[in-house]
Coordinates of C-alpha atoms in Angstrom, one line a residue:
M180 CA 2.1 -9.4 105.5
E181 CA 2.1 -6.3 103.2
W182 CA 1.0 -6.8 99.7
N183 CA 2.1 -4.9 96.4
V184 CA -1.0 -4.6 94.2
S185 CA 0.5 -2.2 91.5
A186 CA 0.5 -5.2 88.9
E187 CA -3.0 -6.1 89.8
V188 CA -4.3 -2.4 89.2
I189 CA -2.7 -2.3 86.0
A190 CA -4.0 -5.7 85.0
F191 CA -7.6 -4.4 85.9
I192 CA -7.1 -1.3 83.7
I193 CA -6.0 -3.4 80.8
V194 CA -8.9 -5.7 81.1
L195 CA -11.3 -2.8 81.3
I196 CA -9.8 -1.5 78.1
I197 CA -10.2 -4.9 76.3
S198 CA -13.7 -5.1 77.5
V199 CA -14.4 -1.7 75.8
Y200 CA -12.7 -2.2 72.4
S201 CA -13.5 -5.9 72.1
R202 CA -17.4 -5.4 71.9
K203 CA -17.3 -5.5 68.2
S204 CA -14.9 -8.2 67.8
H205 CA -17.2 -10.9 69.1
A206 CA -20.8 -9.8 68.2
V207 CA -21.6 -13.2 66.7
P208 CA -22.9 -15.4 69.5
S209 CA -20.7 -18.5 68.6
P210 CA -19.4 -20.9 71.4
K211 CA -16.0 -19.3 71.1
N212 CA -17.3 -15.8 71.5
R213 CA -19.7 -16.6 74.4
V214 CA -16.6 -18.2 76.2
F215 CA -14.5 -15.1 75.5
R216 CA -17.1 -12.9 77.0
L217 CA -17.0 -15.2 80.1
C218 CA -13.3 -14.9 80.2
L219 CA -13.6 -11.1 80.2
A220 CA -16.2 -11.2 83.0
T221 CA -14.3 -13.8 85.2
T222 CA -11.1 -11.9 84.8
L223 CA -12.6 -8.6 85.7
G224 CA -14.4 -10.3 88.8
A225 CA -11.2 -12.1 89.9
I226 CA -8.9 -9.0 89.7
G227 CA -11.7 -6.8 91.2
T228 CA -12.1 -9.2 94.3
N229 CA -8.5 -9.7 94.7
L230 CA -7.9 -6.0 95.0
A231 CA -10.9 -5.6 97.1
S232 CA -10.0 -8.5 99.5
T233 CA -6.4 -7.3 99.8
L234 CA -7.3 -3.6 100.6
M235 CA -10.1 -4.7 103.1
I236 CA -7.7 -7.2 104.7
A237 CA -5.2 -4.5 105.3
Y238 CA -7.5 -1.5 106.2
A239 CA -11.1 -2.4 106.9
P240 CA -12.3 -2.0 110.5
P241 CA -13.3 -5.0 112.4
E242 CA -16.9 -4.4 112.0
L243 CA -16.6 -5.1 108.2
L244 CA -14.9 -8.5 108.9
P245 CA -17.9 -10.5 107.5
L246 CA -17.9 -8.5 104.3
T247 CA -14.2 -9.0 104.0
Y248 CA -14.4 -12.8 104.5
L249 CA -17.3 -12.9 101.8
I250 CA -15.2 -10.9 99.2
T251 CA -12.1 -13.1 100.0
L252 CA -14.3 -16.1 99.5
C253 CA -15.4 -15.0 96.1
Y254 CA -11.8 -14.2 95.2
F255 CA -10.9 -17.8 96.1
A256 CA -13.8 -19.1 93.8
L257 CA -12.9 -16.9 90.9
T258 CA -9.2 -17.1 90.7
P259 CA -8.7 -20.8 89.9
L260 CA -11.7 -20.4 87.7
L261 CA -9.6 -18.3 85.3
G262 CA -7.6 -21.3 84.2
T263 CA -10.9 -23.1 83.9
V264 CA -12.6 -20.5 81.5
Y265 CA -9.3 -20.1 79.4
F266 CA -9.2 -23.9 79.0
Y267 CA -12.7 -23.9 77.7
Y268 CA -12.0 -21.0 75.3
A269 CA -9.2 -23.4 73.8
V270 CA -11.9 -26.1 73.7
A271 CA -14.3 -23.7 71.7
V272 CA -11.5 -22.9 69.3
V273 CA -10.6 -26.5 68.6
S274 CA -14.3 -27.3 68.3
E275 CA -14.7 -24.9 65.4
A276 CA -12.3 -27.0 63.5
R277 CA -13.4 -30.5 64.8
P278 CA -16.1 -31.1 67.4
V279 CA -14.7 -32.0 70.9
G280 CA -16.7 -34.8 72.5
R281 CA -19.4 -33.7 75.0
R282 CA -18.1 -36.3 77.4
F283 CA -14.6 -34.8 77.3
A284 CA -16.1 -31.3 77.9
V285 CA -18.2 -32.5 80.9
A286 CA -15.3 -34.5 82.4
S287 CA -12.9 -31.6 82.1
C288 CA -14.9 -29.6 84.6
V289 CA -14.4 -32.2 87.5
P290 CA -11.4 -30.5 89.0
C291 CA -13.2 -27.2 89.0
A292 CA -16.4 -28.7 90.6
A293 CA -14.2 -30.3 93.1
Y294 CA -12.6 -27.1 94.0
F295 CA -15.8 -25.4 94.3
L296 CA -16.8 -28.0 96.9
L297 CA -13.7 -27.1 98.8
V298 CA -14.5 -23.3 98.6
V299 CA -18.0 -24.1 100.2
A300 CA -16.3 -26.4 102.8
N301 CA -14.0 -23.4 103.7
V302 CA -16.8 -21.7 105.7
P303 CA -16.8 -24.4 108.5
T304 CA -13.3 -25.8 108.2
G305 CA -11.1 -22.9 107.0
C306 CA -9.2 -25.3 104.8
L307 CA -8.3 -22.4 102.3
F308 CA -8.2 -19.5 104.7
F309 CA -9.7 -18.0 107.9
F310 CA -9.5 -14.9 110.0
D311 CA -8.2 -15.6 113.7
A312 CA -9.6 -14.1 116.8
A313 CA -7.7 -11.0 116.2
G314 CA -9.1 -10.5 112.7
S315 CA -5.9 -11.2 110.9
Y316 CA -5.9 -13.2 107.5
V317 CA -4.4 -16.8 107.9
Q318 CA -3.9 -19.2 104.9
G319 CA -5.4 -22.7 105.4
P320 CA -3.6 -25.9 105.1
L321 CA -5.1 -26.6 101.5
I322 CA -4.2 -23.2 100.1
V323 CA -2.0 -24.9 97.5
T324 CA -5.0 -26.4 95.8
T325 CA -5.8 -23.0 94.6
Y326 CA -2.5 -23.1 92.5
L327 CA -2.9 -26.7 91.6
V328 CA -6.3 -26.3 90.0
F329 CA -5.0 -23.3 88.0
Y330 CA -1.8 -25.1 86.9
F331 CA -4.1 -28.3 85.9
Y332 CA -6.0 -26.2 83.5
C333 CA -3.0 -24.4 82.1
V334 CA -1.3 -27.7 81.3
A335 CA -4.6 -29.3 80.0
C336 CA -5.1 -26.3 77.6
F337 CA -1.5 -26.6 76.4
A338 CA -1.8 -30.4 75.9
L339 CA -5.1 -30.0 74.2
V340 CA -3.9 -27.6 71.7
V341 CA -0.6 -29.3 71.0
F342 CA -1.8 -32.9 70.6
T343 CA -5.2 -32.2 68.9
R344 CA -5.7 -33.5 65.3
A345 CA -8.2 -30.8 64.4
P346 CA -7.0 -28.9 61.3
I347 CA -6.2 -25.5 63.1
D348 CA -4.3 -22.9 61.7
P349 CA -0.7 -23.1 62.9
V350 CA -0.7 -19.6 64.0
I351 CA -3.7 -19.9 66.1
K352 CA -2.4 -23.2 67.5
R353 CA 0.9 -21.5 68.4
I354 CA -1.0 -18.6 70.4
L355 CA -3.4 -21.1 72.1
A356 CA -0.3 -23.0 73.4
V357 CA 1.7 -20.0 74.3
F358 CA -0.6 -18.2 76.6
P359 CA -1.1 -20.8 79.2
L360 CA 2.6 -21.1 79.5
I361 CA 2.7 -17.3 80.0
A362 CA 0.2 -17.6 82.9
V363 CA 1.9 -20.5 84.6
G364 CA 5.2 -18.4 84.5
V365 CA 3.5 -15.5 86.1
I366 CA 1.7 -17.4 88.8
A367 CA 5.1 -19.3 89.5
V368 CA 6.7 -15.9 90.1
Q369 CA 4.0 -15.0 92.5
Q370 CA 4.8 -18.2 94.6
L371 CA 8.4 -17.2 94.7
F372 CA 7.3 -13.6 95.8
P373 CA 4.2 -14.0 97.8
A374 CA 4.1 -10.1 98.6
Y375 CA 3.4 -9.4 94.8
L376 CA -0.1 -10.2 93.7
L377 CA 0.1 -11.3 90.1
S378 CA -2.8 -13.8 89.4
G379 CA -4.7 -11.1 87.7
S380 CA -1.7 -10.1 85.7
A381 CA -1.4 -13.8 84.4
A382 CA -5.0 -13.6 83.3
A383 CA -4.7 -10.0 81.8
C384 CA -1.7 -11.3 79.7
S385 CA -3.7 -14.3 78.5
L386 CA -6.7 -12.1 77.7
L387 CA -4.5 -9.6 75.7
I388 CA -3.0 -12.3 73.7
I389 CA -6.3 -13.8 72.9
Y390 CA -7.7 -10.5 72.0
L391 CA -5.0 -9.3 69.8
Y392 CA -4.3 -12.4 67.9
L393 CA -7.8 -14.3 67.8
Q394 CA -10.8 -12.2 68.8
N395 CA -9.8 -8.8 67.3
K396 CA -8.9 -10.3 64.0
R397 CA -12.4 -11.1 63.4
L398 CA -12.5 -7.5 62.4
S399 CA -10.1 -8.1 59.6
V400 CA -9.9 -11.8 58.7
D401 CA -12.6 -13.7 56.8
Q402 CA -13.4 -16.6 59.2
L403 CA -14.4 -19.1 56.5
T404 CA -11.2 -18.9 54.3
G405 CA -8.8 -17.2 56.6
A406 CA -7.8 -14.6 54.1
S407 CA -8.0 -10.9 55.1
N408 CA -11.4 -9.2 54.3
R409 CA -12.6 -6.4 52.1
Q410 CA -11.9 -3.8 54.9
E411 CA -8.3 -4.9 55.2
F412 CA -8.0 -4.7 51.3
L413 CA -9.3 -1.1 51.3
S414 CA -6.9 -0.3 54.3
M415 CA -4.0 -1.8 52.5
V416 CA -4.6 0.1 49.4
S417 CA -4.9 3.3 51.4
L418 CA -1.5 2.4 53.1
L419 CA 0.3 1.9 49.7
D420 CA -1.2 5.2 48.4
E421 CA 0.1 7.1 51.5
K422 CA 3.5 5.7 50.8
A423 CA 3.2 6.2 47.0
Q424 CA 4.3 2.6 46.6
P425 CA 3.5 1.1 43.2
F426 CA 1.4 -2.1 43.2
T427 CA -0.9 -4.3 41.0
A428 CA -4.3 -5.2 42.3
V429 CA -6.1 -8.4 40.8
L430 CA -9.8 -9.2 41.4
V431 CA -10.9 -12.9 40.7
S432 CA -14.8 -13.2 40.6
L433 CA -16.1 -16.7 40.4
S434 CA -18.6 -17.1 37.6
N435 CA -20.6 -20.1 38.6
F436 CA -20.0 -20.6 42.3
K437 CA -23.8 -20.2 42.8
F438 CA -24.2 -23.4 40.9
I439 CA -22.0 -25.3 43.4
N440 CA -24.0 -23.9 46.3
D441 CA -27.4 -24.8 44.7
K442 CA -26.5 -28.2 43.3
F443 CA -24.2 -29.6 46.1
G444 CA -25.2 -27.4 49.3
H445 CA -23.5 -24.7 51.1
E446 CA -21.2 -26.9 52.9
S447 CA -19.8 -28.1 49.8
G448 CA -19.5 -24.5 48.6
D449 CA -17.8 -23.4 51.7
R450 CA -15.3 -26.3 51.4
F451 CA -14.5 -25.2 47.7
L452 CA -14.2 -21.6 48.8
R453 CA -11.5 -22.8 51.5
E454 CA -9.7 -24.9 49.0
F455 CA -9.8 -22.0 46.4
A456 CA -8.4 -19.4 48.8
S457 CA -5.7 -22.1 49.9
Y458 CA -4.6 -22.3 46.4
L459 CA -4.7 -18.6 45.8
G460 CA -2.7 -18.1 49.1
T461 CA 0.2 -20.1 47.4
I462 CA 0.7 -17.4 44.7
D463 CA 4.1 -15.9 45.4
D464 CA 4.6 -12.2 46.3
A465 CA 0.7 -11.6 46.4
R466 CA -1.3 -10.9 49.5
L467 CA -4.7 -12.5 49.4
F468 CA -8.2 -10.7 50.3
R469 CA -11.6 -12.2 50.4
Y470 CA -13.4 -9.1 48.6
S471 CA -16.8 -10.4 48.8
G472 CA -18.8 -13.8 48.8
D473 CA -17.2 -15.3 45.8
Q474 CA -14.6 -12.7 45.0
F475 CA -10.9 -12.6 45.9
A476 CA -8.4 -9.8 45.4
F477 CA -4.7 -9.7 45.3
I478 CA -2.1 -7.0 46.0
M479 CA 1.3 -7.2 44.7
S480 CA 3.4 -4.4 46.2
D481 CA 6.0 -4.2 43.4
G482 CA 3.2 -4.0 40.6
V483 CA 4.7 -3.6 37.1
L484 CA 1.4 -3.4 35.0
G485 CA 1.5 -0.5 32.7
T486 CA -0.5 0.8 29.8
R487 CA 0.7 -2.1 27.5
G488 CA -1.7 -4.7 29.4
E489 CA -0.4 -8.0 30.8
D490 CA 3.3 -8.1 31.3
G491 CA 6.1 -8.6 33.7
K492 CA 5.0 -10.1 37.1
T493 CA 1.3 -9.6 36.5
A494 CA 1.5 -12.0 33.5
A495 CA 3.4 -14.5 35.7
L496 CA 0.6 -14.3 38.2
L497 CA -2.3 -14.6 36.0
A498 CA -1.0 -17.3 33.7
P499 CA -0.8 -20.1 36.4
L500 CA -4.2 -18.9 37.7
R501 CA -5.8 -19.2 34.3
Q502 CA -4.3 -22.6 33.8
R503 CA -5.5 -23.9 37.3
L504 CA -9.0 -22.4 36.7
S505 CA -9.3 -24.5 33.5
E506 CA -8.7 -27.7 35.5
P507 CA -11.3 -29.3 37.8
W508 CA -11.2 -29.1 41.5
R509 CA -11.8 -32.3 43.4
I510 CA -13.3 -31.7 46.8
G511 CA -15.2 -34.2 49.0
G512 CA -15.4 -36.8 46.2
R513 CA -16.8 -34.4 43.8
S514 CA -15.2 -32.6 40.9
Y515 CA -15.9 -29.2 40.1
T516 CA -15.0 -26.9 37.2
V517 CA -15.4 -23.2 38.1
G518 CA -14.7 -20.3 35.8
A519 CA -13.7 -16.9 36.9
A520 CA -13.7 -13.1 35.6
I521 CA -10.5 -11.5 36.2
G522 CA -9.7 -7.8 36.5
A523 CA -6.5 -6.0 37.0
V524 CA -5.2 -2.6 37.5
S525 CA -1.9 -1.0 38.4
Y526 CA -1.2 1.9 40.8
P527 CA -0.2 4.8 39.9
A528 CA 0.2 4.0 36.4
I529 CA -3.5 3.7 35.7
A530 CA -5.3 4.3 39.0
H531 CA -4.1 7.4 40.8
N532 CA -5.9 7.1 44.2
P533 CA -7.7 4.3 46.3
G534 CA -11.2 5.2 44.9
D535 CA -9.9 4.6 41.4
V536 CA -8.2 1.3 42.2
V537 CA -11.5 -0.2 43.5
A538 CA -13.7 1.3 40.7
A539 CA -11.1 0.1 37.9
L540 CA -11.1 -3.5 39.6
E541 CA -14.9 -3.7 39.5
Y542 CA -15.1 -2.2 36.0
A543 CA -12.4 -4.5 34.6
T544 CA -14.0 -7.6 36.3
V545 CA -17.4 -6.8 34.7
E546 CA -15.5 -6.3 31.3
S547 CA -13.8 -9.7 31.8
K548 CA -17.2 -11.4 32.1
G549 CA -18.1 -10.2 28.7
R550 CA -14.8 -11.8 27.2
G551 CA -15.5 -15.3 28.3
P552 CA -14.3 -17.5 31.3
N553 CA -11.0 -16.9 32.6
V554 CA -10.0 -14.2 30.1
P555 CA -8.5 -11.3 32.2
C556 CA -9.2 -7.7 31.6
V557 CA -6.4 -5.3 32.5
C558 CA -7.7 -1.8 33.1
T559 CA -6.3 0.7 30.4
P560 CA -6.2 4.6 30.4
D561 CA -9.3 4.5 28.1
M562 CA -11.1 2.3 30.7
M563 CA -10.2 4.6 33.5
E564 CA -11.4 7.6 31.6
A565 CA -14.7 5.7 31.1
I566 CA -14.8 5.0 34.9
H567 CA -14.2 8.8 35.6
R568 CA -17.0 9.8 33.2
R569 CA -19.3 7.1 34.9
S570 CA -18.4 8.7 38.2
A571 CA -19.1 12.2 36.8
I572 CA -22.4 11.1 35.5
A573 CA -23.3 9.6 38.9
D574 CA -22.8 13.0 40.5
V575 CA -24.8 14.6 37.8
V576 CA -27.7 12.1 38.3
R577 CA -27.7 12.7 42.1
R578 CA -27.9 16.3 41.7
A579 CA -30.7 16.0 39.0
A580 CA -32.5 13.7 41.3
E581 CA -32.3 16.2 44.1
C582 CA -33.0 19.2 42.3
G583 CA -35.3 18.3 39.4
G584 CA -32.7 18.5 36.8
F585 CA -34.1 16.0 34.4
T586 CA -36.3 17.0 31.4
V587 CA -38.8 15.2 29.5
K588 CA -39.4 14.8 25.7
L589 CA -42.3 12.9 24.0
Q590 CA -42.0 11.0 20.8
P591 CA -45.3 10.5 19.2
V592 CA -46.6 7.2 18.0
W593 CA -48.1 7.0 14.5
S594 CA -51.1 4.8 13.4
E595 CA -51.0 4.1 9.8
S596 CA -54.5 2.8 9.7
E597 CA -55.8 6.2 11.4
R598 CA -53.3 8.4 9.6
R599 CA -52.5 10.4 12.9
F600 CA -50.6 10.3 16.1
V601 CA -52.5 8.2 18.6
A602 CA -50.0 8.1 21.7
A603 CA -46.6 9.1 22.7
E604 CA -43.7 7.8 24.8
A605 CA -42.0 9.9 27.5
L606 CA -38.4 10.1 27.3
C607 CA -36.0 11.3 29.9
R608 CA -33.3 13.6 29.1
L609 CA -30.3 14.9 31.1
D610 CA -28.0 17.7 30.2
D611 CA -24.8 19.0 32.1
D612 CA -22.9 22.2 31.5
E613 CA -19.5 20.2 31.4
L614 CA -20.6 16.9 30.1
G615 CA -23.2 18.1 27.5
S616 CA -26.1 16.0 26.7
I617 CA -25.9 12.6 28.4
P618 CA -27.6 9.7 26.6
P619 CA -30.2 7.7 28.5
D620 CA -28.3 4.4 28.0
E621 CA -25.5 6.1 30.0
F622 CA -27.2 7.8 32.8
I623 CA -30.1 5.3 33.3
P624 CA -27.9 2.4 34.3
V625 CA -26.1 4.7 36.6
A626 CA -29.3 5.8 38.3
E627 CA -30.3 2.3 39.0
Q628 CA -26.8 1.6 40.4
I629 CA -26.8 4.5 42.8
G630 CA -30.4 4.0 43.8
V631 CA -32.2 7.1 42.4
I632 CA -34.0 5.3 39.5
S633 CA -37.2 5.6 41.4
D634 CA -37.0 9.2 41.8
V635 CA -36.5 9.4 37.9
T636 CA -39.6 7.2 37.3
R637 CA -41.7 9.3 39.6
F638 CA -40.5 12.4 37.7
M639 CA -41.4 10.9 34.3
L640 CA -44.8 9.5 35.5
N641 CA -45.7 12.8 36.9
R642 CA -44.6 14.8 33.8
A643 CA -46.4 12.1 31.5
C644 CA -49.6 12.5 33.5
A645 CA -49.3 16.3 33.6
F646 CA -49.0 16.2 29.7
I647 CA -52.0 13.9 29.2
R648 CA -54.2 16.3 31.6
A649 CA -53.1 19.4 29.7
Y650 CA -53.8 17.9 26.4
R651 CA -57.2 16.7 27.2
D652 CA -58.1 19.9 28.8
A653 CA -56.9 21.8 25.6
H654 CA -58.5 19.2 23.3
P655 CA -61.7 17.9 24.9
D656 CA -62.8 16.1 21.6
S657 CA -59.4 14.4 21.0
T658 CA -59.1 10.6 20.6
F659 CA -55.3 10.7 21.9
R660 CA -55.1 7.5 23.7
G661 CA -52.2 8.4 26.2
V662 CA -48.4 8.3 27.2
S663 CA -46.1 5.6 28.0
V664 CA -43.5 5.6 30.7
N665 CA -40.5 3.2 31.1
F666 CA -40.3 1.2 34.4
S667 CA -37.0 -0.1 35.6
A668 CA -36.7 -3.6 36.9
V669 CA -35.8 -2.0 40.2
E670 CA -39.3 -0.5 40.6
F671 CA -40.7 -3.8 41.0
I672 CA -39.3 -4.6 44.4
Q673 CA -41.6 -2.0 45.9
D674 CA -44.7 -3.7 47.7
D675 CA -46.9 -0.5 47.2
L676 CA -45.8 0.3 43.4
A677 CA -49.4 -0.2 42.1
E678 CA -50.9 2.1 44.9
S679 CA -48.3 4.8 44.3
V680 CA -48.8 4.9 40.5
L681 CA -52.4 5.0 40.8
A682 CA -52.3 7.8 43.3
V683 CA -50.3 9.9 40.7
V684 CA -52.9 9.2 38.1
E685 CA -55.7 10.2 40.4
R686 CA -54.0 13.3 41.6
H687 CA -53.7 14.6 38.1
G688 CA -57.2 13.8 37.5
I689 CA -56.9 11.5 34.3
P690 CA -58.3 8.2 33.3
A691 CA -55.9 5.3 34.3
S692 CA -56.3 4.0 30.7
C693 CA -54.4 7.1 29.4
L694 CA -51.1 5.7 31.0
R695 CA -49.1 3.1 29.4
V696 CA -46.3 1.3 31.3
E697 CA -43.4 -0.1 29.3
V698 CA -41.5 -3.0 30.7
T699 CA -38.5 -4.8 29.3
E700 CA -37.7 -8.5 29.2
S701 CA -34.9 -8.1 31.6
A702 CA -37.2 -6.6 34.1
I703 CA -39.6 -9.5 33.9
I704 CA -36.8 -12.0 34.1
A705 CA -35.4 -10.2 37.3
N706 CA -38.9 -10.2 39.1
P707 CA -41.5 -12.4 37.2
D708 CA -43.9 -12.7 40.0
A709 CA -43.7 -9.0 41.0
V710 CA -44.3 -8.0 37.4
R711 CA -47.2 -10.3 36.9
A712 CA -48.9 -9.1 40.0
F713 CA -48.3 -5.4 39.2
M714 CA -49.7 -5.8 35.6
E715 CA -52.8 -7.8 36.8
D716 CA -53.5 -5.1 39.5
M717 CA -52.9 -2.2 37.1
H718 CA -54.9 -3.9 34.2
A719 CA -57.9 -4.1 36.4
H720 CA -57.8 -0.2 36.6
G721 CA -57.3 0.1 32.8
V722 CA -53.7 0.8 32.6
R723 CA -52.2 -0.7 29.4
F724 CA -48.6 -2.4 29.0
Y725 CA -46.0 -2.4 26.5
L726 CA -43.3 -4.9 26.1
D727 CA -40.3 -2.7 25.3
D728 CA -37.2 -3.6 23.0
F729 CA -38.7 -7.1 22.0
G730 CA -35.8 -8.7 20.0
T731 CA -32.8 -7.6 22.0
G732 CA -33.1 -9.9 25.1
Y733 CA -34.6 -13.4 25.4
S734 CA -37.5 -12.7 23.0
N735 CA -39.4 -15.4 25.0
I736 CA -42.7 -16.1 23.2
S737 CA -43.8 -18.2 26.1
M738 CA -43.6 -15.1 28.3
M739 CA -46.0 -13.4 26.0
L740 CA -48.5 -16.1 26.4
E741 CA -48.5 -15.7 30.1
L742 CA -48.5 -11.9 30.6
P743 CA -51.2 -9.7 29.3
F744 CA -49.3 -7.2 27.0
D745 CA -51.3 -5.0 25.0
V746 CA -48.5 -3.8 22.7
V747 CA -45.2 -5.4 21.8
K748 CA -42.5 -2.8 20.7
L749 CA -40.3 -4.4 18.2
D750 CA -36.8 -3.2 18.6
K751 CA -35.5 -1.1 15.6
S752 CA -32.8 -3.7 14.8
I753 CA -35.5 -6.1 13.7
L754 CA -36.9 -3.7 11.3
W755 CA -33.6 -2.8 9.8
S756 CA -32.5 -6.6 9.4
A757 CA -35.9 -7.4 7.8
T758 CA -35.6 -4.6 5.2
E759 CA -32.1 -5.6 4.5
D760 CA -32.5 -9.2 4.3
E761 CA -35.2 -10.7 1.9
H762 CA -35.3 -14.0 3.9
L763 CA -36.4 -12.3 7.0
T764 CA -39.3 -10.4 5.3
E765 CA -41.7 -13.4 5.4
F766 CA -40.6 -14.0 9.1
F767 CA -41.5 -10.3 10.0
G768 CA -45.0 -10.6 8.6
L769 CA -45.5 -14.1 10.5
L770 CA -44.2 -12.3 13.7
T771 CA -46.7 -9.4 13.3
A772 CA -49.6 -11.9 12.5
G773 CA -48.6 -14.2 15.5
F774 CA -48.7 -11.5 17.9
G775 CA -52.0 -10.2 16.5
A776 CA -53.5 -13.6 17.0
M777 CA -52.4 -13.5 20.6
G778 CA -54.4 -10.2 21.1
S779 CA -51.3 -7.9 21.1
Q780 CA -50.7 -5.1 18.8
I781 CA -47.0 -4.6 17.2
L782 CA -45.4 -1.2 17.5
S783 CA -42.2 -1.0 15.2
E784 CA -39.4 1.3 16.4
G785 CA -36.7 3.2 14.3
V786 CA -38.9 3.9 11.4
E787 CA -36.5 6.3 9.5
T788 CA -37.4 5.9 5.6
Q789 CA -40.4 5.7 3.4
E790 CA -39.2 2.1 2.4
Q791 CA -39.4 0.9 5.9
R792 CA -42.9 2.4 6.3
A793 CA -44.1 0.7 3.1
F794 CA -42.6 -2.6 4.3
L795 CA -44.4 -2.3 7.7
N796 CA -47.7 -1.6 5.7
E797 CA -47.2 -4.8 3.7
C798 CA -46.7 -6.7 6.8
G799 CA -49.7 -5.4 8.6
C800 CA -47.9 -3.4 11.2
S801 CA -49.9 -0.2 11.8
L802 CA -48.3 1.3 14.9
M803 CA -44.9 3.1 13.9
Q804 CA -42.4 5.3 15.8
G805 CA -39.3 6.9 14.4
Y806 CA -37.7 10.0 12.9
L807 CA -39.6 9.6 9.8
F808 CA -42.8 10.8 11.7
S809 CA -41.3 12.8 14.6
R810 CA -38.2 13.2 16.9
P811 CA -38.7 13.3 20.5
L812 CA -40.1 16.9 21.2
P813 CA -40.6 19.2 24.1
P814 CA -44.1 18.8 25.6
D815 CA -45.5 21.8 23.9
E816 CA -44.1 21.0 20.5
A817 CA -45.3 17.3 20.7
A818 CA -48.8 18.6 21.8
A819 CA -48.9 20.8 18.6
V820 CA -47.7 18.0 16.3
I821 CA -50.2 15.4 17.8
A822 CA -53.1 18.0 17.4
A823 CA -52.1 18.8 14.0
S824 CA -52.3 15.2 13.0
E825 CA -55.7 14.8 14.5
E826 CA -56.9 17.7 12.7
E827 CA -55.6 16.6 9.4
A828 CA -57.2 13.0 10.1
R829 CA -60.5 14.7 10.2

């Protein structure tokens, strides 16, 4: 008999392509992914041995008959196994929704095991196939079992999927039910036309369906909620941008989801996310995406949001969502109340490109958090302008970090008791030709966000140490105490922070006691253990610490008792309030005395008038800083001012 192997060759190529392109689609070693890899290997083996066996039967010389027999035996072993591995793939998919019993899984392999015994028995009996004395291939009396085993597992796969009670996505269920039917149809055609080899084609068709609709979607679908993932969101935005099709995008960021995970466990958290995503999926005319862990995004392709804020269809979308968020969610016998921040932006009315859309959504969502639970923030032209400015500042900061574009100014600290400047604070400054002078409260958060704040701190630390060295060299008899440098919360995630700081101090040849480190309350809250360890290590070397901006954060007195701060810097708002409200005057005095009793000095910022200076004297606050005494100055000018005050004090 002459066989037509064209379909098998094409099937082999298709499976090879799937093998190459599916590598990233099943990186997680879950049971389903492991079985899928087995499906790939088995299919390649079955088609390869089928082609090799057929060609060798037709063309191999008699001397290679033993090899031909061995390859053909492998083909008979692998071909029915195709149906088995695809059946177990369906079992793995069903198991992800509801575990399949071990007994069922073991019992299901009995037909396959029995067939393998038949393959082994073929060697002495020729029950499946044999080669006659002339070396011709002859089918055995039990050849039909090869097809029966394959049909059995295809039918079992169909029945498992159709009659399972596991909560499987209907789309996935239909796919799992269809591919065994296609395989059965293809094999039936081969039986009607024996000259055409199609067993590999049946497997390739099944494998292609699985890959396209199940495995490959792992690259684009969030497996927990079933929603499209962030990458799909970005792709969709880019596609709509290419088509210049208006749309509205909405980002919903759950505010207290972490509480659910911490209080009730991650399983409850996952169930809530699935339920929440299921609700969001019911919103009409909106395509849902899981943007990140506890964030979901929508795209409404016929967006109507303009510069006026919430209106039209966007208002219709957000109103029911806000109402639902105000109600409890009952999941697994527990009731949850979850708030959210909601940001929205329209394209192209507000955002003009995909980058603008993403930046506007995230910006608006942050703004929404400041407005209260479930209060949306719709991006406006002013907000978009602020976003563009922030982006421009980020570019300037990156360039400055790479090329040393920052400058330093020093603001001296006045001691009223000594009547001279005793220290100074190093302040970072940034200027740009287009943006002009950029305030620190704008560029420092950007530097933290884009990951260059450590470069800024190192720059400031080096300049501060260089100033101290130069001033001490120029004034060897000076009692100037040193310069303080602000440290961001990000700095404290470094394991070798203390070593790197001390290395800078040593390189400049100054006493470590001349360095002051300023730490904010927010930095302490973010990394309390790291800050404490750093302070203890540096204190042992003589470095002094300032608590910066006390009065603007938590103002946690208990923290002061635990951490060894040498100086507490009171934010200027405290001084200004105390001098304007007589009821706060006594409080300010008590605050100063209290910190003094704890061993910490008080340094009051923002001193601008003689009245404020007199008030601080009455309260016993000796250290002052503000425009009344000196503005921030370039290093040379600051050195001259400090030296002049020391000369006058003598």
